[in-house]
Short mmCIF file of C-alpha atoms in Angstrom, two decimals:
data_model
loop_
_atom_site.label_atom_id
_atom_site.label_comp_id
_atom_site.label_asym_id
_atom_site.label_seq_id
_atom_site.Cartn_x
_atom_site.Cartn_y
_atom_site.Cartn_z
CA MET A 299 76.10 44.15 127.53
CA LYS A 300 73.32 43.27 124.92
CA THR A 301 74.48 40.09 123.58
CA ASN A 302 71.70 38.52 121.84
CA LEU A 303 72.47 39.81 118.35
CA PRO A 304 70.08 38.67 115.39
CA HIS A 305 71.66 36.08 113.06
CA GLU A 306 71.55 38.32 110.21
CA VAL A 307 73.27 41.16 112.11
CA VAL A 308 76.01 38.76 113.18
CA LEU A 309 76.25 37.72 109.25
CA ASP A 310 76.60 41.07 108.28
CA LEU A 311 79.26 41.47 110.81
CA LEU A 312 81.33 38.92 110.42
CA PRO A 313 83.33 40.37 107.25
CA GLY A 314 84.34 43.28 109.26
CA TYR A 315 85.11 40.64 112.65
CA ILE A 316 87.42 38.73 110.42
CA GLU A 317 89.28 41.57 109.10
CA HIS A 318 89.45 43.62 112.31
CA LEU A 319 87.48 46.35 110.88
CA ASN A 320 84.73 46.95 113.86
CA HIS A 321 84.47 48.61 116.67
CA PRO A 322 85.86 46.52 119.89
CA GLU A 323 82.88 46.73 121.32
CA THR A 324 81.06 45.32 118.09
CA ASP A 325 83.77 42.40 117.88
CA ALA A 326 82.85 41.41 121.69
CA LEU A 327 79.11 41.22 120.55
CA VAL A 328 79.76 39.36 117.89
CA GLN A 329 82.44 36.97 119.76
CA ALA A 330 79.57 36.60 122.22
CA HIS A 331 77.16 35.41 119.74
CA LEU A 332 79.25 33.08 117.96
CA ASN A 333 79.99 31.32 121.49
CA ALA A 334 76.49 30.60 121.82
CA CYS A 335 75.48 29.98 118.15
CA PRO A 336 76.93 26.73 116.40
CA SER A 337 75.52 27.83 113.04
CA CYS A 338 76.90 31.39 113.04
CA ALA A 339 80.22 29.77 114.45
CA GLN A 340 80.09 27.29 111.51
CA THR A 341 79.86 30.16 109.02
CA TYR A 342 82.41 32.34 110.63
CA ALA A 343 84.87 29.10 110.38
CA ARG A 344 84.08 28.89 106.71
CA MET A 345 84.68 32.23 105.88
CA ALA A 346 87.79 32.61 107.82
CA HIS A 347 89.22 29.53 105.98
CA GLU A 348 88.20 30.97 102.76
CA MET A 349 89.98 34.17 103.08
CA ASP A 350 93.21 32.50 103.83
CA SER A 351 92.81 29.99 101.23
CA PRO A 352 92.91 30.37 97.19
CA PRO A 353 89.40 32.62 95.97
CA GLU A 354 87.38 29.70 95.03
CA HIS A 355 84.21 31.56 95.74
CA ALA A 356 85.32 35.14 94.44
CA HIS A 357 82.35 36.42 95.09
CA GLU A 358 82.50 36.45 98.89
CA ILE A 359 85.81 37.89 98.64
CA ASP A 360 84.84 40.52 96.10
CA TYR A 361 82.33 41.24 98.89
CA LEU A 362 84.88 41.98 101.62
CA LYS A 363 86.67 44.35 99.09
CA LYS A 364 83.65 45.86 98.45
CA ILE A 365 83.15 46.82 101.84
CA ARG A 366 87.03 47.86 102.39
CA ARG A 367 86.37 50.26 98.96
CA ARG A 368 83.00 51.81 100.46
CA GLY A 369 85.16 52.55 103.91
CA ARG A 370 87.64 54.44 101.78
CA TRP A 371 85.10 56.38 99.69
CA LYS A 372 83.30 57.39 102.96
CA VAL A 373 86.65 58.94 104.20
CA ALA A 374 87.73 60.68 100.74
CA GLY A 375 84.27 61.75 100.43
CA ALA A 376 84.05 63.33 104.23
CA ALA A 377 87.45 65.08 103.37
CA LEU A 378 86.26 66.28 100.06
CA LEU A 379 83.00 67.83 101.66
CA ALA A 380 85.09 69.34 104.08
CA ILE A 381 87.34 71.09 101.63
CA VAL A 382 84.32 72.18 99.52
CA LEU A 383 82.82 73.76 103.02
CA VAL A 384 85.74 75.47 103.85
CA PHE A 385 86.80 77.03 100.25
CA GLY A 386 82.81 77.59 99.85
CA SER A 387 82.73 79.47 103.42
CA PHE A 388 85.61 81.44 102.36
CA GLY A 389 84.51 82.43 99.31
CA PHE A 390 81.16 83.67 100.59
CA TRP A 391 82.96 85.79 103.11
CA THR A 392 85.26 87.19 100.72
CA TYR A 393 83.44 87.78 97.51
CA GLY A 394 79.93 87.58 98.59
CA ILE A 395 79.95 89.51 102.26
CA GLY A 396 83.42 91.20 101.85
CA LYS A 397 85.19 92.79 104.92
CA MET A 398 84.77 96.32 106.72
CA ALA A 399 87.34 98.44 104.52
CA PRO A 400 89.80 100.20 106.95
CA THR A 401 88.94 104.10 106.98
CA ARG A 402 92.79 104.72 105.70
CA SER A 403 92.04 102.89 102.46
CA LEU A 404 88.96 105.30 101.43
CA ARG A 405 88.74 108.62 100.15
CA TYR A 406 85.13 109.56 100.59
CA PHE A 407 82.80 112.79 101.12
CA LEU A 408 79.88 112.76 103.57
CA TYR A 409 76.88 114.90 102.62
CA VAL A 410 74.15 115.31 105.71
CA SER A 411 71.13 117.09 104.20
CA GLU A 412 67.46 116.67 104.64
CA PRO A 413 65.74 114.38 103.42
CA CYS A 414 68.85 112.32 103.02
CA VAL A 415 72.59 110.93 103.80
CA VAL A 416 74.61 110.42 100.91
CA ILE A 417 78.26 108.93 100.80
CA ASP A 418 80.45 109.61 97.61
CA GLY A 419 84.07 107.80 97.18
CA SER A 420 86.43 105.89 96.06
CA MET A 421 89.28 102.81 96.84
CA LEU A 422 92.80 104.27 97.16
CA ASN A 423 93.87 100.51 97.31
CA GLU A 424 93.45 99.51 93.73
CA SER A 425 93.17 95.72 94.45
CA GLU A 426 89.88 96.16 96.18
CA THR A 427 86.19 97.61 95.33
CA VAL A 428 83.07 98.37 97.65
CA LYS A 429 80.89 95.65 97.58
CA GLY A 430 78.18 98.03 99.16
CA VAL A 431 76.97 100.23 101.93
CA GLN A 432 75.24 99.29 104.73
CA TRP A 433 73.13 101.38 107.02
CA LYS A 434 71.77 101.25 110.57
CA GLN A 435 69.94 103.79 112.39
CA ASP A 436 69.77 103.69 116.46
CA GLY A 437 68.06 106.73 117.60
CA SER A 438 70.08 109.69 116.63
CA THR A 439 72.98 107.87 115.73
CA LEU A 440 73.60 106.76 111.90
CA VAL A 441 76.17 103.89 111.27
CA ALA A 442 77.54 103.35 107.59
CA THR A 443 79.69 100.40 106.92
CA ILE A 444 81.65 100.14 103.68
CA ARG A 445 82.36 96.75 102.54
CA THR A 446 84.71 95.51 100.26
CA VAL A 447 86.07 92.64 98.06
CA PRO A 448 88.68 91.71 95.70
CA LYS A 449 88.64 93.86 92.97
CA ARG A 450 87.88 92.19 89.49
CA THR A 451 88.99 93.40 86.03
CA ASP A 452 85.45 95.07 85.32
CA ALA A 453 84.90 96.54 88.62
CA SER A 454 84.67 100.40 89.63
CA SER A 455 86.49 101.68 91.85
CA THR A 456 84.24 104.55 93.00
CA PHE A 457 81.17 104.31 94.91
CA HIS A 458 78.00 106.28 95.98
CA SER A 459 75.23 105.28 98.52
CA GLN A 460 72.27 107.29 100.16
CA TYR A 461 69.90 106.61 103.02
CA SER A 462 67.02 108.50 104.49
CA PRO A 463 66.88 108.59 107.95
CA SER A 464 63.77 107.69 110.22
CA ALA A 465 64.66 110.21 112.85
CA PRO A 466 66.75 113.48 112.89
CA VAL A 467 70.42 112.51 112.88
CA GLU A 468 72.84 114.11 115.31
CA THR A 469 75.86 111.74 114.67
CA VAL A 470 76.86 109.77 111.58
CA VAL A 471 79.57 106.73 112.18
CA VAL A 472 81.63 105.57 109.27
CA ASN A 473 83.66 102.52 109.28
CA GLY A 474 84.07 102.81 113.50
CA ARG A 475 84.86 106.64 113.20
CA VAL A 476 82.72 109.51 113.48
CA ALA A 477 82.45 111.28 110.61
CA TRP A 478 79.80 113.94 111.58
CA GLU A 479 78.21 115.12 114.75
CA ASN A 480 75.86 118.08 115.69
CA GLY A 481 75.75 119.58 112.28
CA GLU A 482 79.38 119.57 111.19
CA LYS A 483 81.61 117.24 109.39
CA ILE A 484 84.53 115.65 111.46
CA GLU A 485 87.85 115.92 109.34
CA GLN A 486 89.18 112.53 109.14
CA SER A 487 92.53 113.85 110.65
CA THR A 488 90.68 114.62 113.64
CA SER A 489 89.18 111.01 113.73
CA ARG A 490 92.38 109.55 113.41
CA LEU A 491 93.73 111.59 116.39
CA TYR A 492 90.56 110.87 118.40
CA ASP A 493 91.30 107.11 118.01
CA LEU A 494 94.37 107.51 120.03
CA ARG A 495 92.06 108.75 123.34
CA THR A 496 93.33 106.72 126.29
CA PRO A 497 91.52 106.87 129.57
CA GLY A 498 94.59 106.15 131.64
CA GLY A 499 98.25 107.26 131.75
CA ASP A 500 99.48 103.77 131.69
CA ASP A 501 99.48 103.27 127.77
CA LEU A 502 102.76 105.43 127.16
CA GLU A 503 102.80 103.99 123.48
CA LYS A 504 99.56 106.19 122.99
CA ILE A 505 100.75 109.12 124.69
CA ARG A 506 103.82 109.25 122.35
CA GLN A 507 101.48 108.72 119.30
CA ILE A 508 99.39 111.85 120.53
CA VAL A 509 102.64 113.79 121.03
CA ALA A 510 104.17 112.99 117.56
CA PHE A 511 100.64 113.21 115.78
CA ASP A 512 101.62 116.05 113.58
CA GLY A 513 105.00 115.24 112.88
CA ALA A 514 106.56 118.43 114.71
CA ILE A 515 108.03 116.47 117.55
CA GLN A 516 109.77 113.36 117.29
CA ASP A 517 112.43 113.03 119.54
CA PHE A 518 111.17 113.00 123.22
CA ASP A 519 110.75 110.51 126.08
CA VAL A 520 107.50 110.53 128.25
CA ALA A 521 106.20 109.49 131.41
CA PHE A 522 103.28 109.76 133.55
CA GLU A 523 102.32 110.04 137.22
CA ALA A 524 99.79 111.34 139.25
CA GLY A 525 97.86 112.96 136.44
CA THR A 526 100.96 114.66 135.12
CA VAL A 527 102.52 113.92 131.64
CA SER A 528 106.05 114.86 131.72
CA ILE A 529 108.00 115.27 128.56
CA GLU A 530 111.89 115.52 127.84
CA THR A 531 113.59 116.86 124.81
CA PRO A 532 116.78 116.72 124.21
CA GLU A 533 117.02 120.20 122.79
CA ASP A 534 114.42 123.22 123.10
CA VAL A 535 111.22 122.22 121.12
CA ASP A 536 109.04 125.21 119.26
CA ALA A 537 106.89 126.65 121.44
CA THR A 538 103.57 126.39 118.87
CA ALA A 539 104.33 122.60 118.66
CA MET A 540 104.74 121.94 122.22
CA LYS A 541 101.27 124.18 122.79
CA ALA A 542 99.68 122.12 120.31
CA ALA A 543 100.95 118.63 121.58
CA SER A 544 99.81 119.62 125.37
CA GLN A 545 96.49 120.41 123.94
CA ARG A 546 95.93 117.04 122.21
CA LEU A 547 97.36 115.29 125.44
CA LEU A 548 94.85 117.01 127.80
CA ALA A 549 92.03 116.68 125.67
CA LEU A 550 92.78 112.64 124.81
CA VAL A 551 94.15 111.37 128.12
CA GLN A 552 91.17 111.32 130.18
CA VAL A 553 92.68 111.48 133.54
CA ALA A 554 95.69 114.17 132.70
CA HIS A 555 95.62 117.62 134.28
CA THR A 556 99.10 119.04 133.32
CA VAL A 557 101.65 118.49 130.72
CA ARG A 558 105.27 119.65 131.64
CA TRP A 559 108.00 120.12 129.42
CA ASN A 560 111.52 119.66 130.30
CA ASP A 561 110.42 120.68 134.12
CA ARG A 562 110.10 124.19 132.65
CA VAL A 563 106.86 124.76 131.15
CA SER A 564 103.45 123.35 132.07
CA TYR A 565 100.12 123.61 130.62
CA ARG A 566 96.61 122.88 132.01
CA CYS A 567 93.22 122.81 130.23
CA SER A 568 92.48 126.40 130.97
CA ASP A 569 95.48 127.14 128.95
CA PHE A 570 93.11 126.28 126.00
CA LEU A 571 89.25 126.32 127.00
CA GLU A 572 87.43 127.88 129.75
CA GLY A 573 87.49 125.47 132.91
CA ASP A 574 87.82 122.13 131.93
CA LYS A 575 85.53 122.19 128.65
CA LEU A 576 88.67 120.95 126.63
CA LYS A 577 88.14 117.23 128.60
CA GLU A 578 84.36 117.26 126.74
CA ALA A 579 86.79 116.43 123.86
CA TYR A 580 87.22 112.72 125.19
CA ASP A 581 83.89 111.97 124.47
CA HIS A 582 82.78 114.27 121.45
CA PRO A 583 85.05 114.44 118.61
CA LEU A 584 83.60 117.64 117.53
CA VAL A 585 84.70 119.54 120.58
CA LEU A 586 88.26 118.19 119.78
CA GLN A 587 88.11 119.53 116.14
CA GLN A 588 86.83 122.78 117.55
CA ALA A 589 89.72 123.13 119.94
CA LEU A 590 92.34 122.38 117.47
CA GLN A 591 90.93 125.13 115.33
CA SER A 592 90.44 127.59 118.27
CA GLY A 593 93.74 128.96 117.60
CA GLN A 594 93.30 129.82 113.77
CA ALA A 595 91.63 132.19 112.23
CA ASN A 596 88.15 130.79 110.94
CA ARG A 597 86.39 132.48 108.31
CA THR A 598 82.88 131.66 106.92
CA ILE A 599 82.19 130.33 104.01
CA ALA A 600 79.07 130.70 102.65
CA TYR A 601 77.81 128.81 99.31
CA ALA A 602 74.50 128.71 97.06
CA TRP A 603 73.25 127.79 93.89
CA ASP A 604 70.15 128.55 91.78
CA ASP A 605 70.75 125.68 89.25
CA PRO A 606 68.03 123.30 89.66
CA ALA A 607 70.10 120.43 87.72
CA ILE A 608 72.83 120.41 90.39
CA GLU A 609 72.56 117.77 92.82
CA MET A 610 75.55 118.40 94.90
CA VAL A 611 78.35 120.74 95.38
CA GLU A 612 82.02 120.26 96.35
CA LEU A 613 84.31 123.09 97.83
CA ARG A 614 88.44 122.70 98.14
CA LEU A 615 89.73 125.41 99.83
CA TRP A 616 93.80 126.22 100.04
CA ASN A 617 95.85 128.46 102.35
CA GLY A 618 98.91 129.06 99.92
CA ASP A 619 100.00 125.14 98.73
CA GLU A 620 97.98 123.58 101.93
CA LEU A 621 94.43 122.12 101.43
CA ARG A 622 92.66 123.34 104.59
CA LYS A 623 89.12 121.97 103.93
CA ARG A 624 87.21 119.99 101.48
CA PHE A 625 83.47 119.41 101.61
CA GLY A 626 80.52 118.80 100.06
CA THR A 627 76.51 119.50 100.35
CA THR A 628 73.28 119.18 98.90
CA SER A 629 72.17 122.41 99.71
CA ALA A 630 73.13 126.32 100.42
CA GLY A 631 74.33 127.09 103.60
CA GLN A 632 77.89 128.16 105.18
CA SER A 633 80.86 126.34 107.12
CA LYS A 634 83.61 127.70 109.43
CA VAL A 635 87.20 127.10 107.45
CA PRO A 636 90.76 127.88 109.29
CA LEU A 637 91.99 130.26 106.61
CA GLU A 638 94.90 132.73 107.58
CA ASP A 639 95.58 135.87 106.18
CA GLY A 640 97.04 135.75 102.51
CA PRO A 641 96.52 133.91 99.34
CA VAL A 642 93.46 131.52 99.26
CA THR A 643 92.37 129.13 96.34
CA ILE A 644 88.52 127.93 96.24
CA GLY A 645 87.91 125.21 94.11
CA VAL A 646 84.42 123.99 92.92
CA ARG A 647 83.04 120.64 91.26
CA ALA A 648 79.13 120.18 91.02
CA LYS A 649 77.07 116.99 90.31
CA LYS A 650 74.47 116.87 87.81
CA GLU A 651 72.79 113.83 86.46
CA GLY A 652 75.03 111.65 88.77
CA GLU A 653 78.27 112.93 86.84
CA TRP A 654 80.85 115.31 88.43
CA HIS A 655 81.65 118.39 86.56
CA ASP A 656 85.02 120.55 87.48
CA PHE A 657 84.13 124.26 87.52
CA GLY A 658 88.05 125.01 87.92
CA THR A 659 89.40 127.28 90.70
CA ARG A 660 89.67 131.08 91.55
CA LYS A 661 92.26 132.83 93.74
CA LEU A 662 91.61 135.88 96.14
CA GLU A 663 93.51 137.66 99.02
CA LEU A 664 92.24 137.31 102.71
CA ASP A 665 93.11 140.69 105.00
CA PRO A 666 92.29 140.84 108.56
CA ASP A 667 88.86 142.45 107.38
CA THR A 668 87.81 139.70 105.58
CA TYR A 669 85.67 137.70 107.99
CA SER A 670 83.54 136.08 104.99
CA VAL A 671 83.43 135.05 101.73
CA LEU A 672 80.37 133.98 99.08
CA VAL A 673 80.78 131.44 96.76
CA GLU A 674 77.90 131.57 93.82
CA VAL A 675 77.99 128.33 91.97
CA LYS A 676 76.57 128.87 88.40
CA ALA A 677 75.61 126.74 85.77
CA ASN A 678 79.16 126.21 84.25
CA GLY A 679 81.19 127.94 86.85
CA PHE A 680 81.02 130.09 89.99
CA ASP A 681 81.54 133.47 91.57
CA VAL A 682 83.47 134.69 94.54
CA GLN A 683 82.36 137.54 96.46
CA GLY A 684 84.62 138.55 99.07
CA GLY A 685 88.21 139.36 99.88
CA GLY A 686 90.59 140.64 96.90
CA ILE A 687 89.59 139.01 93.82
CA GLN A 688 92.62 137.92 91.59
#
């Protein structure tokens, strides 16, 4: 240990040495110096005596008090700095960066059309507002991240963002969920179902959620063994609901090849799509969506307009009181929609100069011979061709 401290250093350390404020190793160095230096030892004895006696020399005692106060201020300052950093960091991330919004708190419409991809939407959670939309392209996959912050009084609950891809886009992911794939919009209900997929049969909770996804079957027990999902229900289940649940299970439980109900009815992949094509739904939500719609009557809905002031068009289609599809587009085209025979309602909105205009609804009657419907959007309304117009 080094003991030859300079006299000036020892004199500076003496107040802390007397008050036991120094580190033990520092005190040991000071003690070693005092043992070898009579001059410093005398100074130490005088300072120690003055601290125990009436303050004849107040300036030296004041010096010790200053040291104590400095120590306290340093500790308080460090604590205050830590508090400022913690709350500053919290405020920066909460209000400056924001968090990725859960998709269940968003209502958005995605438009993928050359030369840009557009997201329009609003927040369902009234206490938050959208901070911004971040875009990132990786090859043919485009990822959009919608971030939210606590809402201020003057903040808007709606948002709009667009991006011009550097290469052709095959897949668009919005906040962790596939929203568009190979030219078709993935419905949010399909995305929620797709999130339940599981590679094995050991996650029985996910299997239960897949069975109960549409709410048609609620009371049941489930087991999995050797690729077979076995489901026991206390009473007979509607055949349509049973078949739909089996299709979901075979598509989303990767190792499942059979679904058996009450040891009486069984389903395999080939009962829904040719061969094992249904298994492709595990990797592609579009295949899942097409499989779910395969048992429904799909009609072709074509749409067009010649008003150059129209920037976007949104179509809504109801079968009776059930909303079957809602989508938007920036150019003319067509879409397959699962519409059954009977009454159908079509609603149209158009966007001009950044503002949406509601063009109302039209009703028509679909019969088995109606395979397509044309929606022609005008400057202030729209016409429908196909089906029985009401």
